[in-house]
GROMACS .gro file of C-alpha atoms in nm:
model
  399
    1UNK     CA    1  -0.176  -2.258   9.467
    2UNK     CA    2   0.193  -2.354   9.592
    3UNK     CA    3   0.212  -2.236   9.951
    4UNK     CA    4   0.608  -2.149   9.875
    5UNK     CA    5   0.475  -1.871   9.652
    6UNK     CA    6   0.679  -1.509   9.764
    7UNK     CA    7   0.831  -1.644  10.071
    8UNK     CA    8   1.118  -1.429  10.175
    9UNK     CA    9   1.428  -1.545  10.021
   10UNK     CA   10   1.807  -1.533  10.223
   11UNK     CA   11   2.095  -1.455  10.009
   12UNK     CA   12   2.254  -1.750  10.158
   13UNK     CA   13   1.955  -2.014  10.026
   14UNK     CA   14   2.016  -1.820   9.699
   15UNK     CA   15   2.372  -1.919   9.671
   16UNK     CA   16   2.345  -2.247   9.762
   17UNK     CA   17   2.079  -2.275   9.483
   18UNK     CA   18   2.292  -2.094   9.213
   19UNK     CA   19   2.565  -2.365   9.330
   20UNK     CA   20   2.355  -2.638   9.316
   21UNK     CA   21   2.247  -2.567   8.950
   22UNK     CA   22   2.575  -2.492   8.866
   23UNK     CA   23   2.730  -2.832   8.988
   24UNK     CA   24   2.462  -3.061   8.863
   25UNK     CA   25   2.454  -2.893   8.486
   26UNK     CA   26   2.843  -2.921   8.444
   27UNK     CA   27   2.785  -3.285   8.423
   28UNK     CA   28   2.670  -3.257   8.087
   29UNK     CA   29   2.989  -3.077   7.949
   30UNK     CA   30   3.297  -3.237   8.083
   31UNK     CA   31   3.327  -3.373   7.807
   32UNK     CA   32   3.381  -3.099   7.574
   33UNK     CA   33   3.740  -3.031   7.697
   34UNK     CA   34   3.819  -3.410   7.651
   35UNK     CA   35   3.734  -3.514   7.257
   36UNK     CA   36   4.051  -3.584   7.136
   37UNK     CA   37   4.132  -3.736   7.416
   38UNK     CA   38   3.807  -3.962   7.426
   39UNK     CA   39   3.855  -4.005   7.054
   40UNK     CA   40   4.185  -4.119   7.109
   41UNK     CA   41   4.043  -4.368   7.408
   42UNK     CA   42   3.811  -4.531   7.234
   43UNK     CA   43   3.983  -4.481   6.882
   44UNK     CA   44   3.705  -4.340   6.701
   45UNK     CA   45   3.630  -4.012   6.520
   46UNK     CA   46   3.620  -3.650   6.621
   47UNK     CA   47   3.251  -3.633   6.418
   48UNK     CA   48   3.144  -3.938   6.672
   49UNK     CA   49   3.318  -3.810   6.947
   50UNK     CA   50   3.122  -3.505   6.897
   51UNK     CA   51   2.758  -3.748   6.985
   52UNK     CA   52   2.905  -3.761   7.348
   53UNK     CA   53   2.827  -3.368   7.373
   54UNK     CA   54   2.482  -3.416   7.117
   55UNK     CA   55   2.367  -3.721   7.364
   56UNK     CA   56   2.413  -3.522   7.670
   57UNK     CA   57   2.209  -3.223   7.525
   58UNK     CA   58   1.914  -3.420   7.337
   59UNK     CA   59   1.891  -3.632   7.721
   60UNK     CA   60   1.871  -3.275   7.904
   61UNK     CA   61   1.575  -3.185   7.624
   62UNK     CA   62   1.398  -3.467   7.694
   63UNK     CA   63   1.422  -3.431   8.061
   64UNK     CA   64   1.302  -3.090   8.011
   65UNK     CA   65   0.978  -3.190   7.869
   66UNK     CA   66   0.937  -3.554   8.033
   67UNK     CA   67   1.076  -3.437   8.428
   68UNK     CA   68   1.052  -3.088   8.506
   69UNK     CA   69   0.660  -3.043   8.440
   70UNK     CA   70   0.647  -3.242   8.744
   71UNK     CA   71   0.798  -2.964   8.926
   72UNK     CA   72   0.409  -2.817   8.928
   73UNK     CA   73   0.246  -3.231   9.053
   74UNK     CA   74   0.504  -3.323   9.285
   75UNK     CA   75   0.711  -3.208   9.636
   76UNK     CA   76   0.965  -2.996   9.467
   77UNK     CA   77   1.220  -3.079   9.728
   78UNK     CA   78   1.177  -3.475   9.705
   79UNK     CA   79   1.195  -3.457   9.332
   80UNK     CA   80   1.483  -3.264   9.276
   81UNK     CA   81   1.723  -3.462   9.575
   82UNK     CA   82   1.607  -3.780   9.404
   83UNK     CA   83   1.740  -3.590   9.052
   84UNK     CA   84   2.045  -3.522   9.215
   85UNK     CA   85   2.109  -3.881   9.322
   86UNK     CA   86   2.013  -4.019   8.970
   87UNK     CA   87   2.266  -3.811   8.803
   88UNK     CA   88   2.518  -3.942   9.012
   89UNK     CA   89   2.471  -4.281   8.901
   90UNK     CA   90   2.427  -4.171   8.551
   91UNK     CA   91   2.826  -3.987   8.633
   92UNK     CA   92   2.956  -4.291   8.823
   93UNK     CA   93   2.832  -4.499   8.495
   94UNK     CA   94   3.066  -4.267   8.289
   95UNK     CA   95   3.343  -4.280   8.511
   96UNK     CA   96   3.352  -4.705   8.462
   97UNK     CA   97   3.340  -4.691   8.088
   98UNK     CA   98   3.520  -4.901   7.885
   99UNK     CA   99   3.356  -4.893   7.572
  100UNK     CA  100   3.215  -4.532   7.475
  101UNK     CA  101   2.831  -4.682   7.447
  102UNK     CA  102   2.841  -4.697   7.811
  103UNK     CA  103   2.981  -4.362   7.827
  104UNK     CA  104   2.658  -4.222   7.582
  105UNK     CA  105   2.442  -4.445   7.862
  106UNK     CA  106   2.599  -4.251   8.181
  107UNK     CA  107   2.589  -3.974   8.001
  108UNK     CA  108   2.199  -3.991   7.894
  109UNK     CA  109   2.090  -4.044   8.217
  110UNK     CA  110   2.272  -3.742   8.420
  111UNK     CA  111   2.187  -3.547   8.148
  112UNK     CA  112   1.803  -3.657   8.171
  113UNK     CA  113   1.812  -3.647   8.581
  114UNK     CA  114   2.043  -3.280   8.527
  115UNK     CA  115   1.713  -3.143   8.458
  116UNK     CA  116   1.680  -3.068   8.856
  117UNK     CA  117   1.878  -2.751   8.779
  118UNK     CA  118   1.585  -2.621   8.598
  119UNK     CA  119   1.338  -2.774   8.858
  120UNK     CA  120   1.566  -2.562   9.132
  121UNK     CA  121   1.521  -2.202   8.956
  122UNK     CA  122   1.136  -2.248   8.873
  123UNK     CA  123   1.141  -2.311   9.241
  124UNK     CA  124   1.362  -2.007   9.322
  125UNK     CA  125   1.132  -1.794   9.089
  126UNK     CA  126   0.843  -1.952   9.275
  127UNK     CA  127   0.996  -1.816   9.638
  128UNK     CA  128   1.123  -1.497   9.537
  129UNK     CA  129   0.898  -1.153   9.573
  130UNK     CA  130   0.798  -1.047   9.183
  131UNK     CA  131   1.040  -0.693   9.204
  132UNK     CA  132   1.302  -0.896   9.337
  133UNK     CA  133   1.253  -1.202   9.081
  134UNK     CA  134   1.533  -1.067   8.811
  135UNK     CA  135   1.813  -1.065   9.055
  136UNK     CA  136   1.714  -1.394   9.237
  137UNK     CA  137   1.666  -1.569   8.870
  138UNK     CA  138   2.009  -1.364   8.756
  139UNK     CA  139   2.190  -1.546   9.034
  140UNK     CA  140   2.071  -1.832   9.002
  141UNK     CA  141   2.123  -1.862   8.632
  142UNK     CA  142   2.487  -1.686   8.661
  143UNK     CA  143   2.562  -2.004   8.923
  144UNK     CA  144   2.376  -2.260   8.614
  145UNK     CA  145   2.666  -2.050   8.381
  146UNK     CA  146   2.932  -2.087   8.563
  147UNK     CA  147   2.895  -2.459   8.614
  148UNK     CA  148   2.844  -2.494   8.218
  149UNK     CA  149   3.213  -2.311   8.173
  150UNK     CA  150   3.410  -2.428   8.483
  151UNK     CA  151   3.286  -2.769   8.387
  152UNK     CA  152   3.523  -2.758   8.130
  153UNK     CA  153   3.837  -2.601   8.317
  154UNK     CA  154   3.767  -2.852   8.563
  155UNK     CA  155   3.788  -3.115   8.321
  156UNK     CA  156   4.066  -3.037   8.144
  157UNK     CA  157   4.292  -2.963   8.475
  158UNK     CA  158   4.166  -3.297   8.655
  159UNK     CA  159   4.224  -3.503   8.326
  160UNK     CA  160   4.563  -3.345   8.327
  161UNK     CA  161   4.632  -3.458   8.713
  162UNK     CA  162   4.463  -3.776   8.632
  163UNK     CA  163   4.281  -3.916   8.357
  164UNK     CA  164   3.948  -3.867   8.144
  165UNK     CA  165   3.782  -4.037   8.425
  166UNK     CA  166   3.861  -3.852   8.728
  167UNK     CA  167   3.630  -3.559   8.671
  168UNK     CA  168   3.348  -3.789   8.678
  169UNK     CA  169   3.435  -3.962   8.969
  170UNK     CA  170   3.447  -3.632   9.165
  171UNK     CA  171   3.167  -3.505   8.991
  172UNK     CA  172   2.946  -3.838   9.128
  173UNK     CA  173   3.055  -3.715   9.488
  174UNK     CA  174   2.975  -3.383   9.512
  175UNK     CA  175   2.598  -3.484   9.311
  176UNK     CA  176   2.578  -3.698   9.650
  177UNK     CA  177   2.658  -3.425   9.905
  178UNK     CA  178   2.446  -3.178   9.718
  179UNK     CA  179   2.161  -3.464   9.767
  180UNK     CA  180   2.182  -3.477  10.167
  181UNK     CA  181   2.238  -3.097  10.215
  182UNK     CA  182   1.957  -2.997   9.978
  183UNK     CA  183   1.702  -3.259  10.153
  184UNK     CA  184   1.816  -3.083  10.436
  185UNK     CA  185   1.780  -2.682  10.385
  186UNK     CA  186   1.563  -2.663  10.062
  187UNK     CA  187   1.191  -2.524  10.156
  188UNK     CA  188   0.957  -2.781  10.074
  189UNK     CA  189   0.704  -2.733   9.817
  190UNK     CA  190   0.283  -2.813   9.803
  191UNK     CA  191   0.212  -2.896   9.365
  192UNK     CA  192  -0.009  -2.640   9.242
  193UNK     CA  193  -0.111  -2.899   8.997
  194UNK     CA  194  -0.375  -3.272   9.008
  195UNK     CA  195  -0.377  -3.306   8.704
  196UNK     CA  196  -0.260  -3.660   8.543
  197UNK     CA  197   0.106  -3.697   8.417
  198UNK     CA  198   0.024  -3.725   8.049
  199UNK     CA  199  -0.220  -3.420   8.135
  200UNK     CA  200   0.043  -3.248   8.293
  201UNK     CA  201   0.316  -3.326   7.990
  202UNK     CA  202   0.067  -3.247   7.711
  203UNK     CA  203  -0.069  -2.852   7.852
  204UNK     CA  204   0.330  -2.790   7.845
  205UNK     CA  205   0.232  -2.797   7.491
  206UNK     CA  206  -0.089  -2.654   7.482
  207UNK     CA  207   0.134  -2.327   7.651
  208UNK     CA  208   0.366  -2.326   7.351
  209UNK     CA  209   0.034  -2.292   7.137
  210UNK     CA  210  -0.152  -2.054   7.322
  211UNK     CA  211   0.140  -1.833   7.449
  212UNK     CA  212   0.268  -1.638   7.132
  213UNK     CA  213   0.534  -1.462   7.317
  214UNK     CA  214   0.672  -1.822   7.500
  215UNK     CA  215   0.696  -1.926   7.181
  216UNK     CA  216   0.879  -1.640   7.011
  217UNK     CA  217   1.128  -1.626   7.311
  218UNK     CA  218   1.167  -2.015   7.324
  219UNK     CA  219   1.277  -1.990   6.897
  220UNK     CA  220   1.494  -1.694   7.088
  221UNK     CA  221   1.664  -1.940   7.327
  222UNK     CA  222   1.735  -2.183   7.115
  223UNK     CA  223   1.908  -1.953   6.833
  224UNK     CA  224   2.078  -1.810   7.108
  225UNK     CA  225   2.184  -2.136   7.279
  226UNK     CA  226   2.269  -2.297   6.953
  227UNK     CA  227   2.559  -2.046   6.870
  228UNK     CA  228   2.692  -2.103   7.237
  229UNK     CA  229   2.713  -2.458   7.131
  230UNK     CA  230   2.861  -2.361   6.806
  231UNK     CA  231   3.175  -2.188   6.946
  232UNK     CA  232   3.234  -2.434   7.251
  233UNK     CA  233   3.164  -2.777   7.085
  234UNK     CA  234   3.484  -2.790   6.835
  235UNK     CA  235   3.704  -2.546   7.054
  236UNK     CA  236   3.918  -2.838   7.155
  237UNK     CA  237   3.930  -2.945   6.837
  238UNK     CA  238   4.113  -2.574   6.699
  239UNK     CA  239   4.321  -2.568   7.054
  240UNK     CA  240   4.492  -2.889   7.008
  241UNK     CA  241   4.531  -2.827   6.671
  242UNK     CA  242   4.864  -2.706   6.477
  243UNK     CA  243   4.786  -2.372   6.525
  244UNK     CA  244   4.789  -2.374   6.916
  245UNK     CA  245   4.871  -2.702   7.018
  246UNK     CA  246   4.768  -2.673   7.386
  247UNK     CA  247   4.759  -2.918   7.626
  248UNK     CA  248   4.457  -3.069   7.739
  249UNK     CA  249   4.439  -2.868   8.087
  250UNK     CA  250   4.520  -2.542   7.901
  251UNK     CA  251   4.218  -2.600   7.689
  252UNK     CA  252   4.022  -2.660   7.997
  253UNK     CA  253   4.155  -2.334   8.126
  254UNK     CA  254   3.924  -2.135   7.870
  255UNK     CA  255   3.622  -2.181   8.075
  256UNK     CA  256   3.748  -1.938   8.279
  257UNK     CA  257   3.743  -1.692   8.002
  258UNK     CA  258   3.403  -1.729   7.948
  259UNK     CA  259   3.330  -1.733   8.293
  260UNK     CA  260   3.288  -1.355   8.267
  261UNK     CA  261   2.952  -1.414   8.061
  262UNK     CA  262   2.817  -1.554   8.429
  263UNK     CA  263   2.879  -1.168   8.585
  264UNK     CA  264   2.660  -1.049   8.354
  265UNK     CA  265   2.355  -1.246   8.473
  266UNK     CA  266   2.285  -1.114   8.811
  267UNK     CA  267   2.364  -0.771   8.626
  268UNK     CA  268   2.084  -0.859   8.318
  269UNK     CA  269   1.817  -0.964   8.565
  270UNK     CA  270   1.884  -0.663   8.790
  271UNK     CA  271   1.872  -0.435   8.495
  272UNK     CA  272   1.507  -0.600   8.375
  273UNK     CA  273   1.348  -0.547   8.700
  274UNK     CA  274   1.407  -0.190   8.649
  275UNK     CA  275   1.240  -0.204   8.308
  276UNK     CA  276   1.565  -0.199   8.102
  277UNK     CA  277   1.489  -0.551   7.953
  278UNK     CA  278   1.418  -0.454   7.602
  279UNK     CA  279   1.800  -0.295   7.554
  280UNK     CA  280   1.930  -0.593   7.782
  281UNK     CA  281   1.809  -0.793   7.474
  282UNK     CA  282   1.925  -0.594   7.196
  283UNK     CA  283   2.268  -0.470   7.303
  284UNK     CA  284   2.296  -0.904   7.400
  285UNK     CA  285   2.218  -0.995   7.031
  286UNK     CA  286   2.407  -0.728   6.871
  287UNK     CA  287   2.664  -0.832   7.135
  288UNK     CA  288   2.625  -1.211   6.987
  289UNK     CA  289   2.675  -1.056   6.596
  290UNK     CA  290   2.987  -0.868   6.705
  291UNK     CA  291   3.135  -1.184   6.862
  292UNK     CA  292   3.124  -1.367   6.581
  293UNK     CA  293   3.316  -1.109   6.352
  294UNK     CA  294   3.607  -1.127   6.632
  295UNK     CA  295   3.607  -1.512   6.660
  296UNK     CA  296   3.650  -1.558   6.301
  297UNK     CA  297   4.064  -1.423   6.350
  298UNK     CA  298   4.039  -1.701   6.678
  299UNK     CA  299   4.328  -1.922   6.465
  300UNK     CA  300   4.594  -1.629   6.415
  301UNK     CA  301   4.497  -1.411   6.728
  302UNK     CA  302   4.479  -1.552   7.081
  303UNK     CA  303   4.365  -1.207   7.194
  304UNK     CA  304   4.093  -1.156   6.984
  305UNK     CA  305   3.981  -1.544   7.049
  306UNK     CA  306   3.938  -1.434   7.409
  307UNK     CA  307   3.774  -1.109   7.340
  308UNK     CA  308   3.493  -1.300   7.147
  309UNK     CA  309   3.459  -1.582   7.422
  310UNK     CA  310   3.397  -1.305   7.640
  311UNK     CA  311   3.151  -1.119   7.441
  312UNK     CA  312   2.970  -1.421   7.336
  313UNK     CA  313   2.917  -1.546   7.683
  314UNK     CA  314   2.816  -1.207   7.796
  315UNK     CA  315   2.561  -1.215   7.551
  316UNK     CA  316   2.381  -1.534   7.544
  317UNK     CA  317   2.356  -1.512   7.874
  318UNK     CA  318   2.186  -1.149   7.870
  319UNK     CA  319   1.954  -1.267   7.608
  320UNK     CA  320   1.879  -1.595   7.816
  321UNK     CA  321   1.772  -1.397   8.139
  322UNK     CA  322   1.569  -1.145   7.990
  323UNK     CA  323   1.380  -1.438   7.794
  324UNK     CA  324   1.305  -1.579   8.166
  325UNK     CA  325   1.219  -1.270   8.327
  326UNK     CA  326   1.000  -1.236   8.034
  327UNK     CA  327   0.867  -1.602   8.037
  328UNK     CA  328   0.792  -1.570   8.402
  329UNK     CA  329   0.507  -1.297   8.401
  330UNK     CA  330   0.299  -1.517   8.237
  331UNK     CA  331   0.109  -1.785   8.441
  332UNK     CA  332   0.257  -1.840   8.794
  333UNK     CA  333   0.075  -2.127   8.857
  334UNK     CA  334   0.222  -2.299   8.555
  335UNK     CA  335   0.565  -2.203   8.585
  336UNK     CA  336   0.780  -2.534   8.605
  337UNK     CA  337   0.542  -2.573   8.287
  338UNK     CA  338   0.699  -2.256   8.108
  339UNK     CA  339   1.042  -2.380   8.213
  340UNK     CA  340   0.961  -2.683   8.054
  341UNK     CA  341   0.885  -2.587   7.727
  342UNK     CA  342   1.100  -2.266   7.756
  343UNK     CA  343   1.435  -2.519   7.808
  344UNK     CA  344   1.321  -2.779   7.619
  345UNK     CA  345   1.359  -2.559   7.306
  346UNK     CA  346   1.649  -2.378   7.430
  347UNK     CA  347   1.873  -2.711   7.487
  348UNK     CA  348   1.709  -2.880   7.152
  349UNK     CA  349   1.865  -2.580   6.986
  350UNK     CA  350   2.202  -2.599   7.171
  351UNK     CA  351   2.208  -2.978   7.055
  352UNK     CA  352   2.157  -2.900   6.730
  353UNK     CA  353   2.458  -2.642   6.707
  354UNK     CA  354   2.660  -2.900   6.884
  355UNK     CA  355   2.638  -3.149   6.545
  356UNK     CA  356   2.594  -2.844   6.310
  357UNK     CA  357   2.908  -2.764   6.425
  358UNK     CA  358   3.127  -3.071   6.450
  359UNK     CA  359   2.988  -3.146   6.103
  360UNK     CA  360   3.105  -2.738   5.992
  361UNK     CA  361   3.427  -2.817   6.105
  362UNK     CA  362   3.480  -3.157   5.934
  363UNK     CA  363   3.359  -3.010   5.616
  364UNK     CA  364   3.514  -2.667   5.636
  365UNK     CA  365   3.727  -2.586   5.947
  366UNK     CA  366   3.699  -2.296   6.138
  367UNK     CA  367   3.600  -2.039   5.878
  368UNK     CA  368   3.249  -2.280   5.836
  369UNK     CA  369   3.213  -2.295   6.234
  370UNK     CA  370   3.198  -1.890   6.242
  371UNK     CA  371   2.995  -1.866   5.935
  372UNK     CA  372   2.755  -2.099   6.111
  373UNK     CA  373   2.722  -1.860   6.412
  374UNK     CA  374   2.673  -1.574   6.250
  375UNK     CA  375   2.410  -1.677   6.040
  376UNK     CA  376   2.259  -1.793   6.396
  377UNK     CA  377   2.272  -1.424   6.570
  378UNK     CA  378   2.166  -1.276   6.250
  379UNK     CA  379   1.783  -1.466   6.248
  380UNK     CA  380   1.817  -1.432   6.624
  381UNK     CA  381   1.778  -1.053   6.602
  382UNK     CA  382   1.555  -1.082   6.313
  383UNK     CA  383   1.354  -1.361   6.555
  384UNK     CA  384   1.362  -1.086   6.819
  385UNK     CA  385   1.191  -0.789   6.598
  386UNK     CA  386   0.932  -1.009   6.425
  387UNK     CA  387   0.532  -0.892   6.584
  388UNK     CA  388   0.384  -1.085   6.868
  389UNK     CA  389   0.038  -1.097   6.891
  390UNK     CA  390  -0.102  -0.892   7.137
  391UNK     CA  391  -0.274  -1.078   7.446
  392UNK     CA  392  -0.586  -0.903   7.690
  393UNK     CA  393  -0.525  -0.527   7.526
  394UNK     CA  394  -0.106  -0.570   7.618
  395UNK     CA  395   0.197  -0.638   7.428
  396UNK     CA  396   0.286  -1.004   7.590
  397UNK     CA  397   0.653  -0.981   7.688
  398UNK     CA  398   0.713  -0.604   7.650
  399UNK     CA  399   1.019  -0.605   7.841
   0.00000   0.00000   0.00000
């Protein structure tokens, strides 16, 4: 059993954790902000600019299932500094590009090696007490959030100061401090696991089979995630368009918007610890419906457009913690396991909205993009309501 199992956790650890996740994830969305501008670079279309967002998601899947299992064989602590330092070179890679191949290969591997963020909350789950899990988990996921959206105002404002490159470039830094101060001050970690590697990878998938409710709330995830993806991937695309015509650091300025949705996580895992995780995942999916009714007025109503980012946000993310706090209770000695095949599905699901929705948009603007997400929340609560098999005389996943 992992000897870091309950230890007390400071607020202070917890926050450098949340930050941690936060920084490392954004890596895999800078981009977003910067499509026209990267389609303009390497003069190619907005459909194939789009891949640069797919690429970064599918490489963050496959980390998920190939890298973070290991979280449960190896030293936690060595594995996720030596993460952080891959991603850097996978950023610095990006940074160089001339030709937008090499910036697909930087941006497969930080994506891959980004992976560590999900390798740093099993591990906070792992040190937290069980009542005190939601709110440690919360935080730490509201710090993942709010990496995923300031990645993009940070994109847009250094592009804008700079070029397309320079957020990369700063980005590769701060992966390096991260590195030193986390093999420094991050509780080391005895593998609760022997088992071989291919061992290791294939019970993530013996889990998915024999856990009915990990598999209902990883479908869950990935509906959810999907729709984020959805709204966020062509954003740029309707902001630089006639309608708004913003500048390129304007557009980045929206991930502040949505920033509210990372507020809501620390408040979603609090609420689940005190048994309120059933309506923390209904009022999020009904939350997710509702945004999509608002977002379809996004191109003749800036109000409303932020209204809906703020909604939608606020709900994936409520849906997403309650899923983990859920996901959690299940086997503790198998947990970077669960994350494993927990994320993998989730960020599978938020690549495929990503080309669902550059391909919407080509084909039918934004009225297709919002018809796409809607159609998204609506199996999502149906997903939610379907039976799960009862496990040992007790509704799996109850909360």
């Amino acid at each position: 059993m992992s000897s870091s199992l309950h230890r007390p956790l400071s607020q202070a650890l917890v926050l450098l954790l949340a930050a941690a996740t936060g920084v490392i994830v954004a890596g895999n969305y800078y981009a977003q902000p910067l499509l026209q501008i990267l389609a303009d670079a390497f003069q190619i279309g907005a459909e194939q600019a789009g891949w640069v967002v797919t690429v970064a998601q599918l490489s963050y899947a496959a980390g998920l299932l190939l890298i973070v299992p290991l979280g449960d064989r190896l030293e936690r602590r060595r594995l996720i500094v030596g993460l952080f330092v891959l991603a850097a070179v996978g950023l610095a890679i990006c940074a160089s590009a001339t030709h937008f191949t090499q910036l697909l290969v930087g941006t497969a591997l930080s994506g891959l090696c980004a992976v560590a963020a999900q390798v740093i909350l099993a591990h906070a789950a792992g040190l937290a007490a069980p009542e005190h899990r939601g709110r440690v988990v919360g935080t730490v996921m509201a710090g993942l959030l709010l990496g995923i959206l300031l990645a993009r105002t940070a994109s847009g404002l250094l592009a804008g100061l700079g070029s397309w490159h320079t957020i990369y470039w700063v980005a590769c830094v701060a992966l390096l401090v991260l590195a030193v101060v986390l093999a420094r001050l991050l509780p080391a970690h005895q593998p609760s696991a022997r088992m071989s590697y291919p061992r290791l990878i294939g019970s993530v998938l013996v889990l998915l089979r024999e856990e009915p409710v990990l598999r209902q709330r990883s479908l869950l995830g990935a509906l959810s995630f999907a729709g984020f993806s959805v709204f966020w991937t062509p954003l740029a695309f309707l902001l630089s368009g006639p309608g708004y015509g913003y500048s390129i650091a304007t557009i980045g300025l929206f991930g502040l918007i949505g920033a509210a949705g990372a507020l809501a996580a620390s408040s979603g895992g609090k609420l689940t610890d005190r048994g309120h995780g059933r309506a923390v995942a209904i009022g999020g999916l009904l939350m997710m419906l509702l945004s999509w009714v608002l977002l379809a007025f996004a191109p003749v109503s800036l109000a409303v457009l932020i209204v809906g980012v703020v909604l939608l946000d606020i709900a994936v993310q409520a849906v997403h913690i309650n899923n983990q706090s859920v996901i959690y209770q299940l086997d503790e000695s198998a947990r970077s396991r669960i994350t494993s095949a927990y994320m993998t599905c989730y960020f599978i699901g938020g690549a495929s909205g990503s080309v669902a929705s550059t391909m919407a948009w080509t084909r039918y603007g934004w009225n297709g993009v919002c018809m796409l997400g809607g159609v998204l929340a609506l199996i999502s609560l149906l997903v939610y309501f379907l039976p799960v098999r009862k496990q040992a005389g007790k509704p799996v996943g109850a909360a």
